[in-house]
Amino acid sequence: MCEEGTINMLETAQSIIRRIGKQMGLLPPEIDKLLKPNALHSFEIKLDNGKSFPAYRVQHNNKRGPYKGGIRFHPEVNADEVQALATLMSFKTAAVDLPLGGGKGGVSVNPRDLSDIEIEELSRKYARYMAPYIGPTKDVPAPDVNTDGRIIDWMVDEYEKTTGDKSKASFTGKSLRNGGSQGRDAATGRGGVIALRELLKHDKKDKQTLTVAIQGFGNVGSFFATIAQKDHPLWKLISASDSTGAVFDKTGLHAKALDKYKADRQSFSNYKSTGLSFISNEELLKLKVDILILAGLGDVIDQKNMKQIQAKYIIELANGPINDKAYDYLITKGKTILPDIIANAGGVIVSYLEWVQNRQSIRWSASEVNKKLEKYMANAMKELYKVADTNKVPLKDAAFMVAIKRLA
């Protein structure tokens, strides 16, 4: 069912790299070298009860350091999707100047169909199979869709049993008690807040009251909302959505109240508050707001709704939330789109900081981690605007220019 979409994702990633590489004067063999993964591991995981699942790990580019990228458990995982995401991770780590490469892994499975015992067995067998190819100086996986600190802890334990390595630097995204980093859960949302702040500073809009709508009030969207409301009171959140629809209040929403409500596994369709109305996800996207945060799924803005998008600033906290045709249209209409490879890089930055702490056997406080995240994101935005302004190109093109310069 997802084959076409994921092939398009791979083609889209490769297409922009080819286009920007050509603009920068790279020869076809040099561009081909940027696109070709170093290794593609494709294998089958068989559980003791006979259930069997296809599994993958693509190691795309390690010129700048060990491969880095998550492992997802999802029924639509396939080789093309994993290769596309590994490719984009190489460019993301380069764009924010981390000494890491790009990788991605996944198992084609619906974890809801498995017991906890089966999920643990699947996790351990994945780590056992990949053990010769990963490790603190080779490839450092992390959690992704449907994986978390508990699953990573199992993988770390299996990797330790298989290799004898006790550094905990083989994976990131671990639980705090098992060598994880402070600040990691909030990192992607916090990074998005920092990036938006720098964008508004550049456009001299940082002292104005601006309205905000958040599409996708999950982990990333909720952390973005609560941190933004605390640090930037002039950003007024007026709408936020989950899978059931969106809440809307033109006088402003309380991010912490929404976060607490969602933490109790409640859906927005049942949320009640004075002055509040309930709208669809599609209506949220079309709201007349200053800033639209896309923190949900990919391809939410496409040819069907692109002409109704009214926000001036669009922040891609999700991966690929705007398809190519919609992106090109919105740029011609003067929209400013902060691309995902910069906007949502906070997660991989703090993953890198976790890896550094493990390698050096040290622990940083949350404030120390946040200060380092702040520096990486602010520097990345500074370099992004320098390249965009010099070359008179949109921010997405500039982000890939920065990355290609560091990789080629």
C-alpha positions as MATLAB code, in Angstrom:
seq = 'MCEEGTINMLETAQSIIRRIGKQMGLLPPEIDKLLKPNALHSFEIKLDNGKSFPAYRVQHNNKRGPYKGGIRFHPEVNADEVQALATLMSFKTAAVDLPLGGGKGGVSVNPRDLSDIEIEELSRKYARYMAPYIGPTKDVPAPDVNTDGRIIDWMVDEYEKTTGDKSKASFTGKSLRNGGSQGRDAATGRGGVIALRELLKHDKKDKQTLTVAIQGFGNVGSFFATIAQKDHPLWKLISASDSTGAVFDKTGLHAKALDKYKADRQSFSNYKSTGLSFISNEELLKLKVDILILAGLGDVIDQKNMKQIQAKYIIELANGPINDKAYDYLITKGKTILPDIIANAGGVIVSYLEWVQNRQSIRWSASEVNKKLEKYMANAMKELYKVADTNKVPLKDAAFMVAIKRLA';
ca = [
       0.000    0.000    0.000;
       2.798    2.415    0.881;
       5.271    1.361   -1.801;
       4.449    4.243   -4.171;
       4.659    6.863   -1.423;
       7.989    5.654   -0.129;
       9.497    5.338   -3.600;
       8.360    8.938   -4.152;
      10.042    9.908   -0.885;
      13.316    8.416   -2.112;
      12.949    9.998   -5.554;
      12.092   13.360   -3.987;
      15.150   13.283   -1.706;
      17.434   12.284   -4.572;
      15.872   14.830   -6.927;
      16.592   17.838   -4.702;
      20.166   16.626   -4.065;
      20.736   16.264   -7.822;
      19.252   19.709   -8.519;
      21.214   21.537   -5.824;
      24.407   19.591   -6.574;
      24.153   20.596  -10.238;
      23.591   24.257   -9.252;
      26.741   24.080   -7.123;
      28.795   22.791  -10.051;
      29.187   19.159   -8.974;
      29.800   16.641  -11.743;
      27.341   13.722  -12.204;
      29.762   11.142  -10.684;
      30.176   13.390   -7.614;
      26.396   13.658   -7.210;
      25.987    9.891   -7.687;
      28.528    9.354   -4.919;
      26.436   11.573   -2.586;
      23.322    9.534   -3.346;
      24.636    5.987   -3.146;
      24.391    4.334    0.303;
      27.507    2.689    1.682;
      25.585   -0.403    2.828;
      22.062   -1.834    2.810;
      21.339   -4.617    5.309;
      18.181   -6.581    4.518;
      17.300   -9.599    6.664;
      14.468  -11.592    8.198;
      13.782  -11.763   11.933;
      12.152  -15.039   12.984;
      10.569  -15.215   16.428;
      10.577  -18.448   18.439;
       6.831  -18.860   17.811;
       7.372  -18.893   14.020;
       6.339  -15.316   13.240;
       8.681  -13.677   10.733;
       9.327  -10.022    9.802;
      11.468   -8.256    7.143;
      14.086   -5.957    8.693;
      16.438   -3.315    7.299;
      19.309   -0.988    8.124;
      20.695    1.438    5.530;
      24.065    3.059    6.245;
      24.172    5.961    3.841;
      27.223    8.173    4.426;
      29.849    8.201    7.195;
      32.251   10.789    5.814;
      31.678   13.069    8.813;
      31.418   10.390   11.513;
      29.490    7.267   12.598;
      26.135    6.612   10.931;
      23.217    7.995   12.972;
      19.519    7.325   12.653;
      16.474    5.723   14.222;
      14.906    2.278   14.081;
      11.171    2.164   13.409;
       8.654   -0.647   13.908;
       5.849   -0.086   11.386;
       3.924   -2.301    8.942;
       4.776   -0.058    5.984;
       8.559   -0.078    6.490;
      10.410   -1.099    3.321;
      13.880   -0.743    1.791;
      13.056    2.417   -0.199;
      11.633    4.257    2.812;
      14.632    3.334    4.947;
      17.067    4.435    2.228;
      15.250    7.763    1.786;
      15.330    8.479    5.527;
      18.994    7.419    5.826;
      19.882    9.773    2.958;
      18.045   12.675    4.563;
      19.749   11.968    7.901;
      23.178   12.334    6.265;
      22.134   15.763    5.027;
      20.482   16.724    8.318;
      23.571   15.976   10.421;
      25.727   17.853    7.892;
      23.328   20.833    7.767;
      23.589   21.351   11.546;
      27.332   20.538   11.550;
      27.343   17.368   13.648;
      30.318   14.985   13.274;
      27.944   12.168   12.311;
      26.702   10.451    9.175;
      23.276    9.173    8.219;
      21.583    5.826    8.709;
      18.118    4.413    9.286;
      16.615    1.097   10.288;
      13.254   -0.554   10.518;
      11.191   -3.699   10.872;
       8.028   -4.240    8.838;
       5.729   -5.049   11.755;
       2.689   -3.681   13.537;
       3.790   -3.743   17.199;
       0.135   -3.605   18.294;
      -0.162   -7.183   17.015;
       2.651   -8.397   19.311;
       2.859   -9.032   23.035;
       5.519   -7.287   25.135;
       7.482  -10.553   25.208;
       7.412  -10.751   21.390;
       8.451   -7.075   21.038;
      11.405   -7.690   23.355;
      12.440  -10.769   21.361;
      12.131   -8.816   18.092;
      14.221   -5.944   19.503;
      16.949   -8.216   20.816;
      17.167  -10.236   17.588;
      17.445   -7.014   15.560;
      20.335   -5.841   17.764;
      21.996   -9.261   17.662;
      21.895   -9.434   13.874;
      23.204   -5.869   13.452;
      25.852   -6.113   16.202;
      28.820   -6.670   13.799;
      27.823   -3.604   11.765;
      26.961   -1.069   14.490;
      28.647    0.323   17.587;
      29.972    3.529   19.171;
      32.439    4.259   16.344;
      30.474    2.682   13.441;
      26.727    3.265   13.600;
      24.664    4.566   16.527;
      20.916    3.824   16.180;
      18.128    5.514   18.133;
      14.349    5.221   18.640;
      11.925    6.262   15.904;
       8.292    5.470   15.047;
       6.821    2.950   17.559;
      10.147    2.478   19.362;
      11.189    4.101   22.643;
      13.662    4.034   25.521;
      12.449    0.644   26.728;
      13.082   -0.957   23.320;
      16.467    0.748   23.002;
      17.421   -0.484   26.495;
      16.738   -4.065   25.341;
      18.848   -3.492   22.234;
      21.724   -2.023   24.244;
      21.621   -4.981   26.626;
      21.686   -7.443   23.702;
      24.512   -5.537   22.016;
      26.512   -5.652   25.282;
      25.955   -9.417   25.627;
      26.995   -9.972   21.999;
      30.060   -7.697   21.867;
      31.157   -7.076   25.469;
      30.950   -3.280   24.963;
      29.772   -1.591   28.191;
      30.051    2.078   27.165;
      26.288    2.487   26.478;
      27.386    4.551   23.434;
      26.137    1.922   20.981;
      22.617    3.452   20.902;
      21.030    6.742   21.927;
      17.515    7.411   23.197;
      18.062    5.163   26.201;
      16.230    5.581   29.494;
      17.908    7.998   31.922;
      18.853    5.158   34.287;
      20.566    3.339   31.424;
      22.767    6.199   30.162;
      20.194    8.367   28.385;
      20.498   12.147   28.270;
      18.558   14.828   30.074;
      16.513   16.956   27.685;
      16.151   14.376   24.927;
      12.349   13.976   25.042;
      11.842   17.711   24.504;
      14.763   18.181   22.097;
      12.946   18.259   18.744;
      10.247   20.616   19.993;
      12.786   22.835   21.792;
      14.987   22.931   18.695;
      11.989   24.061   16.656;
      11.356   26.924   19.096;
      14.992   28.063   18.808;
      14.896   27.847   14.996;
      11.663   29.854   14.770;
      13.051   32.476   17.161;
      16.130   32.925   14.929;
      13.954   33.099   11.798;
      11.759   35.830   13.305;
      14.844   37.738   14.485;
      16.204   37.667   10.934;
      12.896   39.050    9.611;
      12.676   41.591   12.480;
       9.357   40.114   13.624;
      10.572   38.921   17.023;
       8.998   41.831   18.929;
       5.521   41.398   17.427;
       2.493   39.447   18.646;
       2.074   36.531   16.236;
      -0.642   33.870   16.009;
       0.320   30.179   15.883;
      -1.459   26.963   14.862;
       0.067   23.539   15.529;
      -0.907   20.619   13.309;
      -0.035   17.498   15.318;
      -0.054   17.939   19.101;
       1.964   14.793   19.829;
       5.350   14.570   21.521;
       7.044   17.163   19.304;
       4.080   19.515   18.936;
       3.276   19.558   22.649;
       6.862   20.245   23.711;
       7.082   22.996   21.087;
       3.859   24.544   22.410;
       4.710   24.467   26.121;
       8.293   25.722   25.645;
       7.195   28.444   23.197;
       4.444   29.695   25.517;
       6.893   29.942   28.418;
       9.803   31.515   26.504;
       7.925   33.594   23.924;
       4.667   34.994   25.321;
       4.150   37.092   22.154;
       3.522   33.879   20.176;
      -0.207   33.277   20.677;
      -1.326   29.660   20.208;
      -4.874   29.744   18.809;
      -5.282   26.210   17.402;
      -3.840   22.721   17.885;
      -4.827   19.343   16.473;
      -4.641   15.608   17.101;
      -5.937   12.772   14.916;
      -9.570   13.561   15.839;
      -9.466   17.234   14.829;
      -8.435   20.599   16.224;
      -9.332   22.949   19.064;
      -9.557   26.652   18.206;
      -9.812   29.786   20.317;
      -8.929   33.157   18.779;
      -8.198   34.597   22.251;
      -5.495   31.955   22.837;
      -5.081   28.411   24.184;
      -3.189   27.257   27.273;
      -0.473   24.886   26.043;
       0.114   23.280   29.459;
      -3.602   22.540   29.895;
      -3.716   20.920   26.448;
      -0.577   18.927   27.231;
      -2.011   17.668   30.530;
      -5.267   16.721   28.810;
      -3.418   14.760   26.092;
      -1.184   13.084   28.694;
      -4.356   11.530   30.119;
      -4.926    9.904   26.675;
      -7.853   12.162   25.902;
      -8.718   13.279   22.363;
      -9.327   16.913   21.394;
     -12.798   16.000   20.121;
     -13.880   15.810   23.791;
     -11.980   18.888   25.046;
     -14.182   21.557   26.600;
     -13.307   25.142   27.534;
     -15.080   28.528   27.473;
     -14.835   30.224   24.072;
     -13.371   27.145   22.421;
     -14.585   25.573   19.179;
     -13.738   22.306   17.433;
     -12.594   22.325   13.789;
     -11.151   19.728   11.415;
      -7.447   19.170   10.796;
      -7.968   20.494    7.260;
      -9.559   23.682    8.611;
      -6.601   24.217   10.929;
      -4.200   24.147    7.968;
      -6.234   26.890    6.247;
      -6.470   29.243    9.235;
      -5.367   32.853    8.835;
      -2.414   32.655   11.238;
       1.105   34.074   11.135;
       2.845   30.768   11.888;
       1.810   27.227   10.969;
       3.691   24.443   12.749;
       3.549   21.092   10.918;
       4.351   18.493   13.589;
       2.239   15.550   12.425;
       2.558   13.369    9.340;
       4.172   13.731    5.917;
       2.395   15.222    2.863;
      -0.318   17.088    4.796;
      -0.036   20.022    2.401;
      -0.431   19.008   -1.241;
      -2.057   20.187   -4.497;
      -5.542   19.815   -2.979;
      -5.116   22.352   -0.178;
      -2.036   24.416   -1.070;
      -4.038   27.380   -2.421;
      -5.910   27.742    0.885;
      -2.783   28.017    3.077;
      -2.750   31.512    4.604;
       0.141   31.330    7.091;
       3.185   33.466    6.267;
       5.642   31.168    8.099;
       5.512   27.371    7.874;
       7.777   25.310   10.126;
       8.405   21.670    9.136;
       8.762   19.873   12.462;
       7.541   16.651   10.819;
       9.508   14.936    8.040;
       8.284   15.946    4.593;
       4.934   17.535    5.558;
       4.730   19.525    2.287;
       4.910   17.734   -1.049;
       7.053   19.071   -3.898;
       4.338   20.721   -6.002;
       2.796   22.398   -2.957;
       6.226   23.557   -1.791;
       6.993   25.181   -5.154;
       3.574   26.873   -5.204;
       3.870   28.231   -1.648;
       7.340   29.643   -2.321;
       6.004   31.544   -5.364;
       3.353   33.020   -3.047;
       6.011   34.467   -0.741;
       5.677   31.952    2.094;
       8.724   31.305    4.265;
       9.179   27.563    4.832;
      11.739   26.391    7.380;
      12.803   22.950    6.089;
      12.650   19.810    8.173;
      16.374   19.029    7.933;
      17.005   22.127   10.071;
      13.700   22.660   11.900;
      13.470   19.189   13.477;
      17.204   18.592   13.980;
      16.989   19.136   17.764;
      16.393   15.413   18.317;
      19.544   14.265   16.522;
      21.580   17.048   18.140;
      20.685   15.831   21.636;
      21.223   12.224   20.473;
      24.739   13.314   19.549;
      25.145   14.945   22.991;
      23.987   11.682   24.628;
      26.609    9.759   22.610;
      29.325   12.226   23.689;
      28.344   11.836   27.356;
      28.483    8.036   27.074;
      31.830    8.094   25.272;
      33.350   10.360   27.918;
      31.587    8.729   30.913;
      30.080   12.057   32.013;
      26.545   13.330   32.733;
      25.317   16.813   31.867;
      22.375   18.546   33.540;
      19.270   19.469   31.521;
      20.373   23.120   31.476;
      23.816   22.160   30.122;
      22.257   20.006   27.392;
      19.779   22.758   26.466;
      22.577   25.325   26.284;
      24.528   23.118   23.860;
      21.368   22.463   21.794;
      20.770   26.218   21.668;
      24.275   26.814   20.286;
      23.978   24.169   17.565;
      20.531   25.357   16.412;
      21.436   29.069   16.466;
      24.655   28.444   14.512;
      22.785   26.285   11.979;
      20.203   29.043   11.428;
      22.945   31.669   11.081;
      24.711   29.606    8.399;
      21.376   28.842    6.707;
      20.518   32.512    6.301;
      24.035   33.400    5.214;
      23.814   30.899    2.333;
      20.172   31.768    1.488;
      20.850   35.520    1.397;
      24.115   35.164   -0.565;
      22.599   32.867   -3.206;
      19.089   34.396   -3.209;
      17.466   30.983   -2.746;
      14.686   29.615   -0.477;
      15.711   28.180    2.897;
      15.276   24.551    1.776;
      17.715   25.014   -1.117;
      20.116   26.793    1.235;
      19.950   23.942    3.779;
      20.911   21.387    1.121;
      23.667   23.699   -0.150;
      25.149   23.833    3.350;
      24.945   20.051    3.685;
      26.354   19.284    0.228;
      29.303   21.622    0.805;
      30.142   19.683    3.967;
      29.626   16.245    2.397;
      30.978   16.606   -1.148;
];
